[in-house]
Each structure stands twice: as C-alpha cells, then as structure tokens.
PDB file of C-alpha atoms and ligand atoms in Angstrom:
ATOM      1  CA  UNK M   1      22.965  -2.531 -82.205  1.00  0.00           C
ATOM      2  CA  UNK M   2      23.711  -5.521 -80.295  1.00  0.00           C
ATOM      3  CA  UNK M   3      25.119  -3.112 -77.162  1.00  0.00           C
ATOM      4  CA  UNK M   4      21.533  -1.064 -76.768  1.00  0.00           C
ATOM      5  CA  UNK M   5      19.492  -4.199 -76.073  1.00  0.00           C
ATOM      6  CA  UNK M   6      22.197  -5.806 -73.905  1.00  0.00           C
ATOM      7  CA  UNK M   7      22.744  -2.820 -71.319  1.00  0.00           C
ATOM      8  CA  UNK M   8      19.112  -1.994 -71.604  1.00  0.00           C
ATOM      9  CA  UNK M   9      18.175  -5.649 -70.048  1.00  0.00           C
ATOM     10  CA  UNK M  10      21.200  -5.270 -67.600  1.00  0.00           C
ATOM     11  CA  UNK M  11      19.525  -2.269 -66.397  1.00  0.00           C
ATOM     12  CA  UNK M  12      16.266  -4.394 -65.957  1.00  0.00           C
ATOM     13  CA  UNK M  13      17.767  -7.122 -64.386  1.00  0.00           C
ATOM     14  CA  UNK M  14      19.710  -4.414 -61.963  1.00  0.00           C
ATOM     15  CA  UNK M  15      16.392  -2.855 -61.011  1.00  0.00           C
ATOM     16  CA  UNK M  16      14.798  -6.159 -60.378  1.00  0.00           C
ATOM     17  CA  UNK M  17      17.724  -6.845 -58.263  1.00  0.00           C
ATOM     18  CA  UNK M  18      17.685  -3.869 -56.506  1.00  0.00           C
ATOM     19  CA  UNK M  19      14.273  -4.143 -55.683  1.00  0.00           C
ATOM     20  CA  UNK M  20      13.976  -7.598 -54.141  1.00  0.00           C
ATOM     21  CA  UNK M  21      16.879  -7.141 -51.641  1.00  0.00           C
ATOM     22  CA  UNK M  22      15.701  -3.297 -50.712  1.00  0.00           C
ATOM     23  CA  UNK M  23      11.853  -4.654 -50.432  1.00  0.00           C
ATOM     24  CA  UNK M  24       9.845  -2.419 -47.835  1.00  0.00           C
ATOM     25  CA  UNK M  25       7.390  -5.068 -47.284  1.00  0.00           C
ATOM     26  CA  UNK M  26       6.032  -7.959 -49.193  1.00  0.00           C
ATOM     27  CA  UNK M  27       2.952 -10.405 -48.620  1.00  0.00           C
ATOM     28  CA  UNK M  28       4.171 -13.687 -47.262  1.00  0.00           C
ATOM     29  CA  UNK M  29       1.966 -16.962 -46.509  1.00  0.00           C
ATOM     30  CA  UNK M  30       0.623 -17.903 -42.738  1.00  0.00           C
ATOM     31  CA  UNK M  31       1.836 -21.101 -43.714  1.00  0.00           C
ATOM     32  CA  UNK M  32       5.851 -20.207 -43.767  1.00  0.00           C
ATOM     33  CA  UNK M  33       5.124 -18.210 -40.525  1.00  0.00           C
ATOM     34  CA  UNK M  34       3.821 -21.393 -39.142  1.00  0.00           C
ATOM     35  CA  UNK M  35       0.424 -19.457 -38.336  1.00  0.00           C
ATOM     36  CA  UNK M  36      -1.912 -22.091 -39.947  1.00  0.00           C
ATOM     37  CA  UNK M  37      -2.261 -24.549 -36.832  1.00  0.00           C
ATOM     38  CA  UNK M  38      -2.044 -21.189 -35.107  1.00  0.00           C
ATOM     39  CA  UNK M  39      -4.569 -19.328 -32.609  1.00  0.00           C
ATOM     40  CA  UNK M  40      -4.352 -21.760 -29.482  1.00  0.00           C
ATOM     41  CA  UNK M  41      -5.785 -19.474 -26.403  1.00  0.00           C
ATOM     42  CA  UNK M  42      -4.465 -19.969 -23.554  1.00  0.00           C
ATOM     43  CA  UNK M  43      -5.958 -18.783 -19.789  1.00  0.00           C
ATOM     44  CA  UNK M  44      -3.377 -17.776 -17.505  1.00  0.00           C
ATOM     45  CA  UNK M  45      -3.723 -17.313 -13.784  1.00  0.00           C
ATOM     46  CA  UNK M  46      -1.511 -15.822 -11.515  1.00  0.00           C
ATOM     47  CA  UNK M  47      -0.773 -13.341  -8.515  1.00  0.00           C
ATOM     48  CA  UNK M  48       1.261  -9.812  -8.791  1.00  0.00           C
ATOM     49  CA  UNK M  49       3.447  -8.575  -5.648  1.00  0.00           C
ATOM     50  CA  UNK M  50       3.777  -5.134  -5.580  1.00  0.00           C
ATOM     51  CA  UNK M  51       6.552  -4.347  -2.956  1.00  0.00           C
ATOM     52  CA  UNK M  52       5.863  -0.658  -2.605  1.00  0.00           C
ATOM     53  CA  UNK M  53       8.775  -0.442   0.721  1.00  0.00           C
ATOM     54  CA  UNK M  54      10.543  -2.774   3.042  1.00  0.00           C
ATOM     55  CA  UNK M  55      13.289  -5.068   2.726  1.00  0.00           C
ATOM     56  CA  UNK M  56      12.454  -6.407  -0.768  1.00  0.00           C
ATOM     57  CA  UNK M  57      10.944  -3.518  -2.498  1.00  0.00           C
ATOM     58  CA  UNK M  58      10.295  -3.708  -6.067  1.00  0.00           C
ATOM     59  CA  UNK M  59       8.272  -1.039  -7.138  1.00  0.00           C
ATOM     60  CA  UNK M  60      10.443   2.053  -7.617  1.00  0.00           C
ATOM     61  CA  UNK M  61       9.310   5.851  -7.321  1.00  0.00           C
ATOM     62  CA  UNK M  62      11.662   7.394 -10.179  1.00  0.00           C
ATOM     63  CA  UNK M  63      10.118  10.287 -10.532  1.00  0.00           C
ATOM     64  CA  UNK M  64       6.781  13.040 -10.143  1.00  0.00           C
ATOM     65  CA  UNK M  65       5.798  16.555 -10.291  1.00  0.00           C
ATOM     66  CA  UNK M  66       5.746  19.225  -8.088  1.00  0.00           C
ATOM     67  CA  UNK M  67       1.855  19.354  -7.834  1.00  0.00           C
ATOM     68  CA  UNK M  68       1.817  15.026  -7.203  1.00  0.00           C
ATOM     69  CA  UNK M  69       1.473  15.264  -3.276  1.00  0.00           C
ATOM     70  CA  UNK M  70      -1.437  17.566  -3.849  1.00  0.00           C
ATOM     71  CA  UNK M  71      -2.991  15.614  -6.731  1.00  0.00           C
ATOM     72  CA  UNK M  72      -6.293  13.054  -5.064  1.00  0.00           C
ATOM     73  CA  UNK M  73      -4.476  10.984  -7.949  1.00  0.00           C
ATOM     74  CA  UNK M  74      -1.005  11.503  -7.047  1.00  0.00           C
ATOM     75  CA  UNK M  75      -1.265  12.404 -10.906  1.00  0.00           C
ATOM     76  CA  UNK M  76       2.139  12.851 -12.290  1.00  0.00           C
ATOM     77  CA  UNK M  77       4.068   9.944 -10.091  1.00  0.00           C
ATOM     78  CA  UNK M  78       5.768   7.421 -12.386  1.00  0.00           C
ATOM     79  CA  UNK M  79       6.783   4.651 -10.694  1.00  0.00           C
ATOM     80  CA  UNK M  80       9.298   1.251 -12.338  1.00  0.00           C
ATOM     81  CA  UNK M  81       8.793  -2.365 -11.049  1.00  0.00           C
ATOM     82  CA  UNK M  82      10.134  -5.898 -11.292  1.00  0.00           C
ATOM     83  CA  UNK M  83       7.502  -7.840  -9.446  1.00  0.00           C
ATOM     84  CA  UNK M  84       7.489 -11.157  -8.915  1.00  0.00           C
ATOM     85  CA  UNK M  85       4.550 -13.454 -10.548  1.00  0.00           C
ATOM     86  CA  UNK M  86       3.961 -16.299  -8.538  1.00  0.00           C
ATOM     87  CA  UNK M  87       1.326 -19.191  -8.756  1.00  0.00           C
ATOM     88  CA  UNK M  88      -0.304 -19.113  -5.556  1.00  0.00           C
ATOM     89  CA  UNK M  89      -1.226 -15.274  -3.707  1.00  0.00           C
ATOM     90  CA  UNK M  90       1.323 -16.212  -0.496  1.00  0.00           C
ATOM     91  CA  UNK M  91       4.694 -14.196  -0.732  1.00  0.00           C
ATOM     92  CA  UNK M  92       6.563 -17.397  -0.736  1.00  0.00           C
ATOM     93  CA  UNK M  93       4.682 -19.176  -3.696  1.00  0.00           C
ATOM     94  CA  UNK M  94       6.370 -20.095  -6.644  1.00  0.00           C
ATOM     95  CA  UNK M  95       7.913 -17.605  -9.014  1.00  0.00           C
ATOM     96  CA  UNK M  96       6.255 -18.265 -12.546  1.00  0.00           C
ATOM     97  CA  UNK M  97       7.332 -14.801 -13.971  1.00  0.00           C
ATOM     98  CA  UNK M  98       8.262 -10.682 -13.407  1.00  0.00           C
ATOM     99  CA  UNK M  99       6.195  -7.891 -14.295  1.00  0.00           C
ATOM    100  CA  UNK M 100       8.490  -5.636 -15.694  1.00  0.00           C
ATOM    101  CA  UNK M 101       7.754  -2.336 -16.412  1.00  0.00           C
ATOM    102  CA  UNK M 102       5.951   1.048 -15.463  1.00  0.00           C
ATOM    103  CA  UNK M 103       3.020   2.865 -13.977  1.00  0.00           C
ATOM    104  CA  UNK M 104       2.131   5.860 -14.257  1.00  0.00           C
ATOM    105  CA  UNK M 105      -0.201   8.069 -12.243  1.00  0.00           C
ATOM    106  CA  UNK M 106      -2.451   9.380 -15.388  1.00  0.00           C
ATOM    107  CA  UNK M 107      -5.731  10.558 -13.959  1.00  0.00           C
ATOM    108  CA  UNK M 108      -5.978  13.813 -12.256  1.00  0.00           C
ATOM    109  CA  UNK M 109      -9.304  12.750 -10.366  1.00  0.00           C
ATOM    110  CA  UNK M 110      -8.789   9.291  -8.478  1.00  0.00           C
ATOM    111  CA  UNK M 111      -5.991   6.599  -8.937  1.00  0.00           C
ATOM    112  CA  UNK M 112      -6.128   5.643 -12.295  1.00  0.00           C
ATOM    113  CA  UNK M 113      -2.696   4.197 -13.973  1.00  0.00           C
ATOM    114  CA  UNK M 114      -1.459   3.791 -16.990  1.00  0.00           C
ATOM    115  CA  UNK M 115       0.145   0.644 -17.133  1.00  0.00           C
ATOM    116  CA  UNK M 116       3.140  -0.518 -19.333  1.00  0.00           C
ATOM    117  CA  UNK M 117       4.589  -3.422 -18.841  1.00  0.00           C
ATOM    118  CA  UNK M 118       5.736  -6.863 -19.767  1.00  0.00           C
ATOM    119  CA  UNK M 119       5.251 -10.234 -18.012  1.00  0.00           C
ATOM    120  CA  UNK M 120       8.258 -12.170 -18.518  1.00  0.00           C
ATOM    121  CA  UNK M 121       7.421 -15.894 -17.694  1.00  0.00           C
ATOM    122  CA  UNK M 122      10.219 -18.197 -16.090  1.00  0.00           C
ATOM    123  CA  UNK M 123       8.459 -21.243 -15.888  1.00  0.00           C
ATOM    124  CA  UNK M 124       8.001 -24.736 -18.127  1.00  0.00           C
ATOM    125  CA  UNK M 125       6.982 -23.778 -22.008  1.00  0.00           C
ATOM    126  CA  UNK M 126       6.670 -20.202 -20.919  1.00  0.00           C
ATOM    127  CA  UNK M 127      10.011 -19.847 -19.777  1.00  0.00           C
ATOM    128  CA  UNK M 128      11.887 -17.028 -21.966  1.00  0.00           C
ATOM    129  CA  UNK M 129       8.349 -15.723 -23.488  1.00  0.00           C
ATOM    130  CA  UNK M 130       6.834 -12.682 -23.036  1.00  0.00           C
ATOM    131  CA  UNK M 131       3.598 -10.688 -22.873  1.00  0.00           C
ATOM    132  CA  UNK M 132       3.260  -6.757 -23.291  1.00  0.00           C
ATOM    133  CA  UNK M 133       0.422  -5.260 -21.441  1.00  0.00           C
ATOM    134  CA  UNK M 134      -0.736  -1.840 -22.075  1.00  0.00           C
ATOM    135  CA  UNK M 135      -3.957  -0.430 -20.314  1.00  0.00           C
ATOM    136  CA  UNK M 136      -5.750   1.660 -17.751  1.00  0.00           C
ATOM    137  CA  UNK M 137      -6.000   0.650 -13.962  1.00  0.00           C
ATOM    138  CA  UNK M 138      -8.312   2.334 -11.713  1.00  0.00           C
ATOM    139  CA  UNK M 139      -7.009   0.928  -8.767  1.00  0.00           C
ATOM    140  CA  UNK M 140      -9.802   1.216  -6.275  1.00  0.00           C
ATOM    141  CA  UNK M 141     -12.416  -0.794  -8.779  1.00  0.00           C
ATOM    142  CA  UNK M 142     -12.881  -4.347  -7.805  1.00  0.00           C
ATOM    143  CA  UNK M 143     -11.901  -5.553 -11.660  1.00  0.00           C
ATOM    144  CA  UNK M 144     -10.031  -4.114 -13.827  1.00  0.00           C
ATOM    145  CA  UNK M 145      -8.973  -4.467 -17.444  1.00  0.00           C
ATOM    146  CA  UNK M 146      -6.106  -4.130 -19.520  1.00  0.00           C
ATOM    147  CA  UNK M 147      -4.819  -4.972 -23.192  1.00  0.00           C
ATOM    148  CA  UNK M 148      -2.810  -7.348 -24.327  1.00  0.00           C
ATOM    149  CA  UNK M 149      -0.883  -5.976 -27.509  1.00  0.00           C
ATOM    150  CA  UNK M 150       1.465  -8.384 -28.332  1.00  0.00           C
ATOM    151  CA  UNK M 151       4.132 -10.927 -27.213  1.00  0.00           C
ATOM    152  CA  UNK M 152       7.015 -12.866 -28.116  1.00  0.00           C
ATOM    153  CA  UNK M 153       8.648 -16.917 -28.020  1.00  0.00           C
ATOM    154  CA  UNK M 154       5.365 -19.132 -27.916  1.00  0.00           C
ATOM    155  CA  UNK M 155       3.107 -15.687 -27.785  1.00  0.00           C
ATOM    156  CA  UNK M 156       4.137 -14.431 -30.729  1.00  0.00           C
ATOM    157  CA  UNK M 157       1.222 -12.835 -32.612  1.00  0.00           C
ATOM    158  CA  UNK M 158      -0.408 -12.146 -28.789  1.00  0.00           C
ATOM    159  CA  UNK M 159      -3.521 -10.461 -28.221  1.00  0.00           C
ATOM    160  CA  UNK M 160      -5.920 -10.612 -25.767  1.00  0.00           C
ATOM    161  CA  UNK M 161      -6.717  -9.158 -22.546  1.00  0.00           C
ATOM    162  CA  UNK M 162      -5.719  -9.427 -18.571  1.00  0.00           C
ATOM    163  CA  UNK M 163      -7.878  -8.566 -15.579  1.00  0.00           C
ATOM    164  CA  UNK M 164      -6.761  -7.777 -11.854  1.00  0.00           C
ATOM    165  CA  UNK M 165      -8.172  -7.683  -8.865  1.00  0.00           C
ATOM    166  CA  UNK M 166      -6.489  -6.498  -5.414  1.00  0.00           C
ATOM    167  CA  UNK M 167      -6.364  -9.484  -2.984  1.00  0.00           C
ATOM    168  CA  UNK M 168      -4.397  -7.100  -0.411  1.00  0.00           C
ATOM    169  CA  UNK M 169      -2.985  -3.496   0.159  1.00  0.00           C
ATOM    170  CA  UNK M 170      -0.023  -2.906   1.370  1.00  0.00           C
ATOM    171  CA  UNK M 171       0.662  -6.152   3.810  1.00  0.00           C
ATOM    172  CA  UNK M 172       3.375  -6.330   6.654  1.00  0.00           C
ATOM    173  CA  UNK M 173       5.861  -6.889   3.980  1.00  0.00           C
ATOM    174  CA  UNK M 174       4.991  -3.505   2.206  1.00  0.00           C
ATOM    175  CA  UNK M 175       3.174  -5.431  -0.502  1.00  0.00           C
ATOM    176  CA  UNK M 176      -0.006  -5.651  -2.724  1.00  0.00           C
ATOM    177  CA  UNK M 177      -1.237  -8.371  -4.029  1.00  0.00           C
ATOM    178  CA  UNK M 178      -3.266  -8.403  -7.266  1.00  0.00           C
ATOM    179  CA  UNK M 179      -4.929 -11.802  -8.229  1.00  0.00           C
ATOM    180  CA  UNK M 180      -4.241 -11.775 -12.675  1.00  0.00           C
ATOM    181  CA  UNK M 181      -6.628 -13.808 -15.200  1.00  0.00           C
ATOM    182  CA  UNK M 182      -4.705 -12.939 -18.256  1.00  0.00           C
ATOM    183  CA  UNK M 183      -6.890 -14.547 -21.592  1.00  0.00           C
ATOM    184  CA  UNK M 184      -4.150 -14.507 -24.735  1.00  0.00           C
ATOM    185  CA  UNK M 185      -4.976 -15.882 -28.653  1.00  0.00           C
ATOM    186  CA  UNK M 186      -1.324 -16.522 -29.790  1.00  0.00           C
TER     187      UNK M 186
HETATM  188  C1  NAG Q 201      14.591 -20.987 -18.095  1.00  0.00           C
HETATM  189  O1  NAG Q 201      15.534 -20.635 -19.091  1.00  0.00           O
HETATM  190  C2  NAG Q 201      16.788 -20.251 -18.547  1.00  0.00           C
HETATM  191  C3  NAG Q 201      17.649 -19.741 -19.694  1.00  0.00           C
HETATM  192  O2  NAG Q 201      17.518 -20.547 -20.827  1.00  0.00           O
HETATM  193  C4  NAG Q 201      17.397 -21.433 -17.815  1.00  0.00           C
HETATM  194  O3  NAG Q 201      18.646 -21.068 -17.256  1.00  0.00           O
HETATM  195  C5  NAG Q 201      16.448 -21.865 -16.698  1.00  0.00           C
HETATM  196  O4  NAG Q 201      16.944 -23.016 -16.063  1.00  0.00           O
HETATM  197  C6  NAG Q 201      15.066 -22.149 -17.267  1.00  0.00           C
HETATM  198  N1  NAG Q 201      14.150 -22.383 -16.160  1.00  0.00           N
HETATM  199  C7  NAG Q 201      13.241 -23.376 -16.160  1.00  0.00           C
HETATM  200  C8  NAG Q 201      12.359 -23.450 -14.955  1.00  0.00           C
HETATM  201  O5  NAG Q 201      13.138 -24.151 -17.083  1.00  0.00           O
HETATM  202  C1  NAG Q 202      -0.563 -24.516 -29.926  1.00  0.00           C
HETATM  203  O1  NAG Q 202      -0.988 -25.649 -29.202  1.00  0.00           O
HETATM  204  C2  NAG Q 202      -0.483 -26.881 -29.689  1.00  0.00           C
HETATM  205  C3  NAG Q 202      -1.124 -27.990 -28.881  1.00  0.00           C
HETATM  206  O2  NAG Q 202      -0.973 -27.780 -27.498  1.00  0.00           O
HETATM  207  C4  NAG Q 202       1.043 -26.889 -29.586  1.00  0.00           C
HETATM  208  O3  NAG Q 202       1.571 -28.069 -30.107  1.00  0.00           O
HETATM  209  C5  NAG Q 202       1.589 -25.689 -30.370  1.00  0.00           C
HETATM  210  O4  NAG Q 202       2.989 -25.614 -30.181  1.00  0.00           O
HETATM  211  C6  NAG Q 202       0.951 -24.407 -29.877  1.00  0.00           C
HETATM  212  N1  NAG Q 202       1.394 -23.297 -30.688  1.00  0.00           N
HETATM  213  C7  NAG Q 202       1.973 -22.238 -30.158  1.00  0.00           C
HETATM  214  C8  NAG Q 202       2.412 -21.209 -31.125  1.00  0.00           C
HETATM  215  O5  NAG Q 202       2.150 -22.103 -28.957  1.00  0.00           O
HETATM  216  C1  NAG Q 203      12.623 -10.515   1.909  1.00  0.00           C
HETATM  217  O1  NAG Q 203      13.006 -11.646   1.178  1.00  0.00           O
HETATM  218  C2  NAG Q 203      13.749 -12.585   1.938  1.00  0.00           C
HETATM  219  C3  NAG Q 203      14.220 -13.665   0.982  1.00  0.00           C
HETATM  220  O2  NAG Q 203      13.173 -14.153   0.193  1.00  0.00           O
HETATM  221  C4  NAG Q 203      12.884 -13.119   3.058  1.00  0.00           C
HETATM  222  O3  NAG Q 203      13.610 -14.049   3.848  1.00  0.00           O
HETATM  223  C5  NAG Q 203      12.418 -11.963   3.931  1.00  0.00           C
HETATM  224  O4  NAG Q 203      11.514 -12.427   4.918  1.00  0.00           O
HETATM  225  C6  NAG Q 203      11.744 -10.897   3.098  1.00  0.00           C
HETATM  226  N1  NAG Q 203      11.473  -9.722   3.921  1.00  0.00           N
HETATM  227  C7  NAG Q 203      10.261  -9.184   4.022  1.00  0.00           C
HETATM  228  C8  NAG Q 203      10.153  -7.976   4.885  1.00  0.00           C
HETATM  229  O5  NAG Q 203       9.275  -9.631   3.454  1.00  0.00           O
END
C-alpha cells in the first residue's frame, strides 16, 4: 500500500524533471534579457569599397552559369566580399568595419542583387558586433533599400533598415564606392 503511492509520485516528480531540463521553449521576462531599458536606435553612416580587380581586390567572382555573359543581368553570377567600411568615402579613410558576405546576380532583366551579408564593426562600442543585412539591390537606382534582420553584441535584437547609394563606379583602384545610412532599433 505504502509502495503504490510512493513510486507513483516518483514517477511525477521524474516527469516534472524530465520536462524542465528537455524544455522546447518557455516564456521568459524582457526584464532578465535586459530588454526593458531596451530599443535605443541608432543611425549609422558609413562608405562601402567594393574592390571588384586590382591590387587589393575584395570582391570575389566564385562562381556563375553558363548563360551569365549573355544575361543584361549577368543573372546567375555569385560573387563573395570582405569590403572594407570606412568613415569617410576616400580609400584611405578609416576602417570602422567589413562587409562580409555575398551577392548574387538574381534578376534576369537589369542588375538587381540579392544581398547577404554582415557588417562586422571594428571600431569603439561597435567593435566585435554585428549586423546581418538581407535585401534587394538594383544597382543602377540612385537609393536603394535593404533589411536589417538581426544582429549580435550591442545589436542584439536588430532590426531596421540600410540604404545605399553609389558615390563611384569602378575608380582607378578597381573600386565602387557606396555611401550607407544604416537606421537599426536594437
Ligand atoms: C577590437 O577588439 C579586438 C578583439 O577584442 C581588439 O584586438 C582590438 O584592439 C579592438 N579594436 C578597437 C579599435 O578597440
Ligand atoms: C542603449 O543606450 C544606452 C544609453 O546610451 C546605453 O547605456 C545602453 O547600453 C544601450 N543599450 C544597448 C543594448 O546598446
Ligand atoms: C592597395 O593597398 C595598399 C595598402 O593599403 C596601398 O598602398 C595601395 O596603393 C593599394 N593599391 C591600389 C591599386 O589601390
């Protein structure tokens, strides 16, 4: 009589057990995620080299289909950077980050890329953070406008959005520049 009850609330207290260390998901507070003083947006402003050739290329042509060469938007052409981010549009300004990452050539029409990519900062309270960027560039418009899905380090919780616009094609150094307004709620 006394053995029943006993292995029946062992088996309770297993289950219980069980369940809080194998928990799928559970609600927790904005509080312990330190989220209540949260939401500070911030306005970021920088310039993107995009060494396409020369001596310090750092956009990469890894790969692109047979038809690319024939496509008005090279469509198929999938090409891996490490830019530099620098504060000032001159190639020698200083280095506040990398764009790290991919384009791809993704409309069949005109130049249109699909960007993926993640600014990794280097400088002051940004150094070590990050910001993922996911979005459409059509290349040829004066502004464009991507998404800003996420980050990590002080932009944890990111969203928000960046625009570009081309300051310069394909300079003596075989660079473009793109002038960046990036506006993130983190
Ligand atoms: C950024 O962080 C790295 C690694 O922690 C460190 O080596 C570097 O000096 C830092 N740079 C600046 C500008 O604080
Ligand atoms: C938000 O801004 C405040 C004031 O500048 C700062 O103390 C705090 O660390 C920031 N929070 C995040 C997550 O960056
Ligand atoms: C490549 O980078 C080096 C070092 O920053 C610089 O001295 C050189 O002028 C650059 N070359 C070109 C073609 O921009």
């Amino acid at each position: 009589m006394s053995i029943i009850p006993l292995s029946f609330f062992s088996v309770l207290l297993l289950s219980f057990f069980i369940s809080q260390t194998h928990a799928f998901s559970k609600p927790i507070s904005k509080e312990e995620m330190g989220l209540k003083q949260q939401q500070n947006l911030t306005h970021l402003h920088f310039y993107f080299h995009d060494y396409v050739q020369g001596a310090n290329q750092t956009a990469l042509r890894i790969a692109q289909a047979p038809t690319t060469d024939k496509s008005p938007g090279a469509f198929g052409a999938l090409v891996m950077i490490d830019d530099p981010l620098t504060e000032g549009p001159e190639h020698d300004s200083k280095i506040v980050g990398y764009a790290q990452g991919m384009y791809g050539f993704a409309d069949q029409k005109q130049a249109g890329l699909l960007m993926v990519m993640n600014y990794v900062f280097v400088e002051g309270e940004y150094n070590g953070s990050t910001l993922s960027v996911l979005g459409r560039n059509q290349v040829m418009n004066k502004v464009r406008e991507m998404a800003i899905v996420g980050g990590s380090g002080v932009f944890r919780f990111a969203s928000g959005y960046a625009q570009a616009k081309t300051i310069s094609m394909l300079d003596s150094s075989g660079a473009s520049v793109v002038e960046y307004d990036v506006y993130v709620q983190h």
